Coordinates of C-alpha atoms in Angstrom, one line a residue:
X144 CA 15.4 29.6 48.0
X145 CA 14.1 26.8 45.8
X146 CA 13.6 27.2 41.7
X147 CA 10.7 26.4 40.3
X148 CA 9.7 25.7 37.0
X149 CA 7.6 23.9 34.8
X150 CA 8.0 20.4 32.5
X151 CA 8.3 20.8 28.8
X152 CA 6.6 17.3 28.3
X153 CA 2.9 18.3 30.9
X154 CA 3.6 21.4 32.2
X155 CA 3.4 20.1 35.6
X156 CA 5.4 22.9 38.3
X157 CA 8.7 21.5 39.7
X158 CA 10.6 22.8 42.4
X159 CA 14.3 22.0 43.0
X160 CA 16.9 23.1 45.8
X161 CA 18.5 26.0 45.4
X162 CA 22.3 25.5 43.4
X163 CA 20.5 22.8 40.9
X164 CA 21.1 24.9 38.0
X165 CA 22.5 23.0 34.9
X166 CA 22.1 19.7 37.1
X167 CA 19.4 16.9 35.5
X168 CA 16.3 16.2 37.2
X169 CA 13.0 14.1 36.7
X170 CA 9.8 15.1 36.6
X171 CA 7.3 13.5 39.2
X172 CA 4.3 13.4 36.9
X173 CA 5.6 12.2 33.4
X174 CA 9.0 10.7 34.5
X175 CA 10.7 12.9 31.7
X176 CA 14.4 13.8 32.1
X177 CA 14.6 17.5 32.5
X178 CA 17.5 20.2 32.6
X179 CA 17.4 22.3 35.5
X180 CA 17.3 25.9 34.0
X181 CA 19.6 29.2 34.9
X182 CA 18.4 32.1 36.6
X183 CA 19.1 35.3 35.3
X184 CA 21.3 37.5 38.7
X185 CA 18.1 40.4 37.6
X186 CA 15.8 38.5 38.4
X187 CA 15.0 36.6 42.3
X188 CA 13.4 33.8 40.7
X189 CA 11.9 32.1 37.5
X190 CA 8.6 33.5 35.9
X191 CA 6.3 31.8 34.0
X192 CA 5.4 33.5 31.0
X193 CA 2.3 32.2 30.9
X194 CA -0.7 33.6 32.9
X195 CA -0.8 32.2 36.7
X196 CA -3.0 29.0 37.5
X197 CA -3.3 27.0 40.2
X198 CA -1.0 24.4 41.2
X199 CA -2.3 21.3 40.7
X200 CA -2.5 20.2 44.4
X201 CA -4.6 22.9 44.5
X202 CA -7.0 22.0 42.0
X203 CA -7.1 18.2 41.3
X204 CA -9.5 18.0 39.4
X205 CA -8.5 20.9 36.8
X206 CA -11.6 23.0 37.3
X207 CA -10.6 26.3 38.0
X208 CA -8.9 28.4 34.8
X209 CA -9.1 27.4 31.3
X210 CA -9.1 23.9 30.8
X211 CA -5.7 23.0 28.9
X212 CA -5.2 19.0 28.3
X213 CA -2.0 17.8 30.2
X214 CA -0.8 15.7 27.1
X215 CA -1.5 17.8 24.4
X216 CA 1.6 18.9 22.5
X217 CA 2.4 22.6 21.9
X218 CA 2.8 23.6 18.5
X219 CA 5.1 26.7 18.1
X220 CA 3.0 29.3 15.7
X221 CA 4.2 28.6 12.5
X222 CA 2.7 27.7 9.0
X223 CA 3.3 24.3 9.6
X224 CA 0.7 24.0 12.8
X225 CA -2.4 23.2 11.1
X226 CA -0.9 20.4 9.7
X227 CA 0.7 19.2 12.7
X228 CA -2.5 19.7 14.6
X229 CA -3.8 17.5 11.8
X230 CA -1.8 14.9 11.8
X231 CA -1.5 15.0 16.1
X232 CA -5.6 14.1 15.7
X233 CA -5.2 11.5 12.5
X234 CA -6.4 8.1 12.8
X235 CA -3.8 5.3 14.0
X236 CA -3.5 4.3 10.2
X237 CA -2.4 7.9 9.1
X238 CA 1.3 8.4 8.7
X239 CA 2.9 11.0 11.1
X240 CA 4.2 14.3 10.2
X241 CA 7.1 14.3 8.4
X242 CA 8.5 17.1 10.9
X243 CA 7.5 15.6 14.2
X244 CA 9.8 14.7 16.8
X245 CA 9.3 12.3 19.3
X246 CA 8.6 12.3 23.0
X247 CA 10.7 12.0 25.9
X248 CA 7.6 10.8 27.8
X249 CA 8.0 7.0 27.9
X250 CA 4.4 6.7 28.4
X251 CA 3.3 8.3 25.6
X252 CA 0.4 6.8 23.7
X253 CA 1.1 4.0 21.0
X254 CA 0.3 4.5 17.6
X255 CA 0.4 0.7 17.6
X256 CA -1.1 -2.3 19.9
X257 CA 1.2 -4.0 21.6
X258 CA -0.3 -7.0 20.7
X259 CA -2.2 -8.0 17.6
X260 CA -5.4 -9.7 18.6
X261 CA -5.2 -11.5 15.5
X262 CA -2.4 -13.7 17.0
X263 CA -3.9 -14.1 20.2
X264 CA -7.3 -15.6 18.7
X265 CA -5.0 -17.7 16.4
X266 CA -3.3 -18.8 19.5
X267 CA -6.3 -19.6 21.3
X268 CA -8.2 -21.6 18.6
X269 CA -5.0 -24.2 18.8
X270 CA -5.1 -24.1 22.6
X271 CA -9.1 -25.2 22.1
X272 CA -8.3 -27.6 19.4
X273 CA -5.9 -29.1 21.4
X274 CA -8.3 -29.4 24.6
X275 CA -11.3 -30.3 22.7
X276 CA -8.8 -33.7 21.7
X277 CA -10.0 -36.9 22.9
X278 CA -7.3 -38.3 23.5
X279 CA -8.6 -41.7 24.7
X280 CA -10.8 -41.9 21.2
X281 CA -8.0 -40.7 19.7
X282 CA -6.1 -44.1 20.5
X283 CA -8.8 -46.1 19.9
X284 CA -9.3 -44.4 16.0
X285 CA -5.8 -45.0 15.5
X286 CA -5.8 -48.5 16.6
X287 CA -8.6 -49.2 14.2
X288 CA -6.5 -47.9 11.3
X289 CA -3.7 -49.9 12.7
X290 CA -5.4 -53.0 12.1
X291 CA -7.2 -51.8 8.8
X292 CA -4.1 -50.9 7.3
X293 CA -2.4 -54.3 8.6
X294 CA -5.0 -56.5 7.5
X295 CA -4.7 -55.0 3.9
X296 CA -0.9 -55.3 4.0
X297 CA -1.4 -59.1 5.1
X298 CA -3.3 -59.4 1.9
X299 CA -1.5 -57.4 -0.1
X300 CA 1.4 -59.4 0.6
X301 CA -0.2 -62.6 0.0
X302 CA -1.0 -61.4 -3.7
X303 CA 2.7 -60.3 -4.2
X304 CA 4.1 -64.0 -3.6
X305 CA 1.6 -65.6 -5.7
X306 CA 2.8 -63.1 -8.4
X307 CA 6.4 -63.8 -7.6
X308 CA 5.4 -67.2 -8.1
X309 CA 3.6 -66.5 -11.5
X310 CA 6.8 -64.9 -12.5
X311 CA 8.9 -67.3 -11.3
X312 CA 7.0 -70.0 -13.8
X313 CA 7.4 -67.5 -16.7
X314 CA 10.9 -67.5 -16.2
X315 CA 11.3 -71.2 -15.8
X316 CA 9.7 -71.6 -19.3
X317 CA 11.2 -69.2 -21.2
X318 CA 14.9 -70.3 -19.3
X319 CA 14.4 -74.1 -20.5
X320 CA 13.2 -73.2 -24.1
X321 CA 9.0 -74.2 -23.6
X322 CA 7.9 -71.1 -24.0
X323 CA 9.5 -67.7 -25.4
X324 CA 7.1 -65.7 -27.8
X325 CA 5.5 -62.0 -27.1
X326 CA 2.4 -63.1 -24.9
X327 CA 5.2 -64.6 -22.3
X328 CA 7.2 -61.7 -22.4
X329 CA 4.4 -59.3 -22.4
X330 CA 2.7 -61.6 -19.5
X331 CA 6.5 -61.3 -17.5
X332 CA 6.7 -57.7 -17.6
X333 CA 2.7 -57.3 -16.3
X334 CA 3.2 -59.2 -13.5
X335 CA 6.6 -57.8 -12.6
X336 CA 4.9 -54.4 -12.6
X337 CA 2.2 -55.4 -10.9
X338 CA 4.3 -56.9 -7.8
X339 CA 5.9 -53.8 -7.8
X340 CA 2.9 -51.5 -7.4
X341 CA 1.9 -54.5 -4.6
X342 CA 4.8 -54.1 -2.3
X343 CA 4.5 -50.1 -2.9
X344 CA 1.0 -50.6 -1.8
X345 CA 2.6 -52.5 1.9
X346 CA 4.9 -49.7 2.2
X347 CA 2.6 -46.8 2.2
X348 CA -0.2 -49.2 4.4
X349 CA 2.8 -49.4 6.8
X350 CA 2.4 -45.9 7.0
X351 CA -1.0 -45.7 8.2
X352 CA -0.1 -48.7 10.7
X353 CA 3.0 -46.9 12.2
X354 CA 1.0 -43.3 12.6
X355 CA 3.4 -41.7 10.6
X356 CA 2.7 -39.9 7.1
X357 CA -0.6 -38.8 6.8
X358 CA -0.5 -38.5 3.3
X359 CA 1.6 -41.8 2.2
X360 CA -1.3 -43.3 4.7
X361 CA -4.3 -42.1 2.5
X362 CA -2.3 -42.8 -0.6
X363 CA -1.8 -46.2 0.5
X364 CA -5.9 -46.9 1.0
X365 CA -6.4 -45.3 -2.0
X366 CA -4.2 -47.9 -4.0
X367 CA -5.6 -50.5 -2.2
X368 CA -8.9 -50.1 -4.0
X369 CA -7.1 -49.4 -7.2
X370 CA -6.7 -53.4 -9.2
X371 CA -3.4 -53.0 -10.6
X372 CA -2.5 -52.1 -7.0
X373 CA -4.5 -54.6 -5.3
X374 CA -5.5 -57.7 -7.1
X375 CA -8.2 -58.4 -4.5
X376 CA -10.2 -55.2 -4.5
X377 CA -13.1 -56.4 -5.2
X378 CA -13.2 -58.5 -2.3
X379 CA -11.9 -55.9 0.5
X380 CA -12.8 -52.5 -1.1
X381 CA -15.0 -52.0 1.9
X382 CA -11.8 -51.8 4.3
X383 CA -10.4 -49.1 2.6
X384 CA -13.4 -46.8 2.4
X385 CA -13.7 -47.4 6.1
X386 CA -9.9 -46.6 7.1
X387 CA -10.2 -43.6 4.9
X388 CA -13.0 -42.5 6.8
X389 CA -11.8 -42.9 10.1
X390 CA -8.4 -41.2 9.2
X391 CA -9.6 -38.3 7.8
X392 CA -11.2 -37.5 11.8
X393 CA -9.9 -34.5 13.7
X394 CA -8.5 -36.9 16.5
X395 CA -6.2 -38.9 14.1
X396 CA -5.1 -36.7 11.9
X397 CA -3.9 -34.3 15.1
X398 CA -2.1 -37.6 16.5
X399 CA -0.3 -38.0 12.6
X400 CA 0.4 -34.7 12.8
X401 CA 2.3 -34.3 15.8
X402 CA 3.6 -38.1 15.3
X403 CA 7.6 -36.5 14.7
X404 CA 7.0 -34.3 18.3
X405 CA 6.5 -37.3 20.7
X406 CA 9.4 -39.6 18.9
X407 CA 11.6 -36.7 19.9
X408 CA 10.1 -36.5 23.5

């Protein structure tokens, strides 16, 4: 004669062969893992304590008998079952009852998402970003602050050798004895300082030339309208402005940005 009982997670009827007592079984509605009770030798089968319902094969659709929710917990009657009941129907941001245990029933409902939709619209706005790039404009942009930037570094460097050569005289005067009072020291040192902040100016151009530092780039236009940094300002301060404005564009700073990723490639 087969046993028959009921789940302790949804109350769902199982029936087992005959001899399963003490053995584990599953349940066929909530997948819980369930110990197949003893029978008493008084009594020919298990009872249900509780008043007799339909089976559920019999009723689908739970109409018949007092509606009881499959997945609604029971709460032994106790003092503590208001606030269990309480804390069962909390919002998800509540914290859970301090005396709760947790389910067998794997598919028991999350408290948390799974996911945070936060990182999924994060990770979408890069995937657009990254298709909205151009990535034939994108070449073009960078090939226009290619030849800004080397065009200024050509000049740049120019200005550096006629300082070296201004130095160079300096120290030829003061070596044989024509000239050695303050103004040609003080002049030595200005132009020595000034070559200096030239050639820093060619290295950070080279930057913007080479698509590598995005910010050693736009330091290098911006010195190369400063005088000290760039003797002939005056004359190309138009060619910074414009290869300042074309590297500050979405396209070019995305192709300075991900410069170190396709070296490696």
């Amino acid at each position: 004669m087969p046993l028959s009982f009921r789940c302790e997670t949804c109350r769902r009827s199982i029936r087992v062969p005959d001899g399963s007592e003490g053995k584990l079984t599953r349940c066929p509605d909530c997948f819980s893992i369930l110990l197949v009770p003893f029978q008493s030798p008084s009594q020919p089968g298990f009872k249900d304590n509780k008043p007799t319902e339909l089976e559920e094969s019999e009723d689908p659709l739970g109409i018949a008998g007092k509606y009881e929710s499959r997945w609604e917990p029971d709460y032994s009657p106790s003092t503590s079952t208001e606030t269990a009941a309480a804390n069962h129907y909390s919002p998800p941001g509540a914290n859970p009852a301090p005396n709760s245990t947790p389910s067998n029933n794997p598919f028991a409902d999350h408290k948390e998402p799974l996911y945070s939709s936060e990182a999924v619209a994060s990770n979408d706005q890069s995937f657009d970003e990254l298709d909205n790039i151009d990535h034939v404009s994108a070449a073009r942009s960078c090939r226009t602050v290619a030849t800004i930037a080397g065009g200024l570094m050509v000049i740049c460097g120019l200005m550096t050798a006629l300082i070296f050569l201004g130095v160079l005289a300096n120290l030829l005067k003061m070596t044989f004895g024509m000239s050695q009072d303050l103004e040609t020291i003080l002049k030595l040192a200005g132009e020595l300082a000034m070559s200096f902040a030239h050639v820093a100016t060619i290295v950070f151009l080279n930057n913007a030339r080479t698509t590598r530092n995005f910010n050693l780039a736009r330091l290098g236009f911006i010195m190369a309208m400063i005088p000290i940094f760039n003797l002939t300002w005056c004359v190309v301060f138009p060619l910074p402005i414009w290869g300042l404005i074309v590297l500050h564009r979405p396209e070019v700073r995305w192709t300075f940005e991900n410069h170190w990723e396709r070296v490696t490639e």
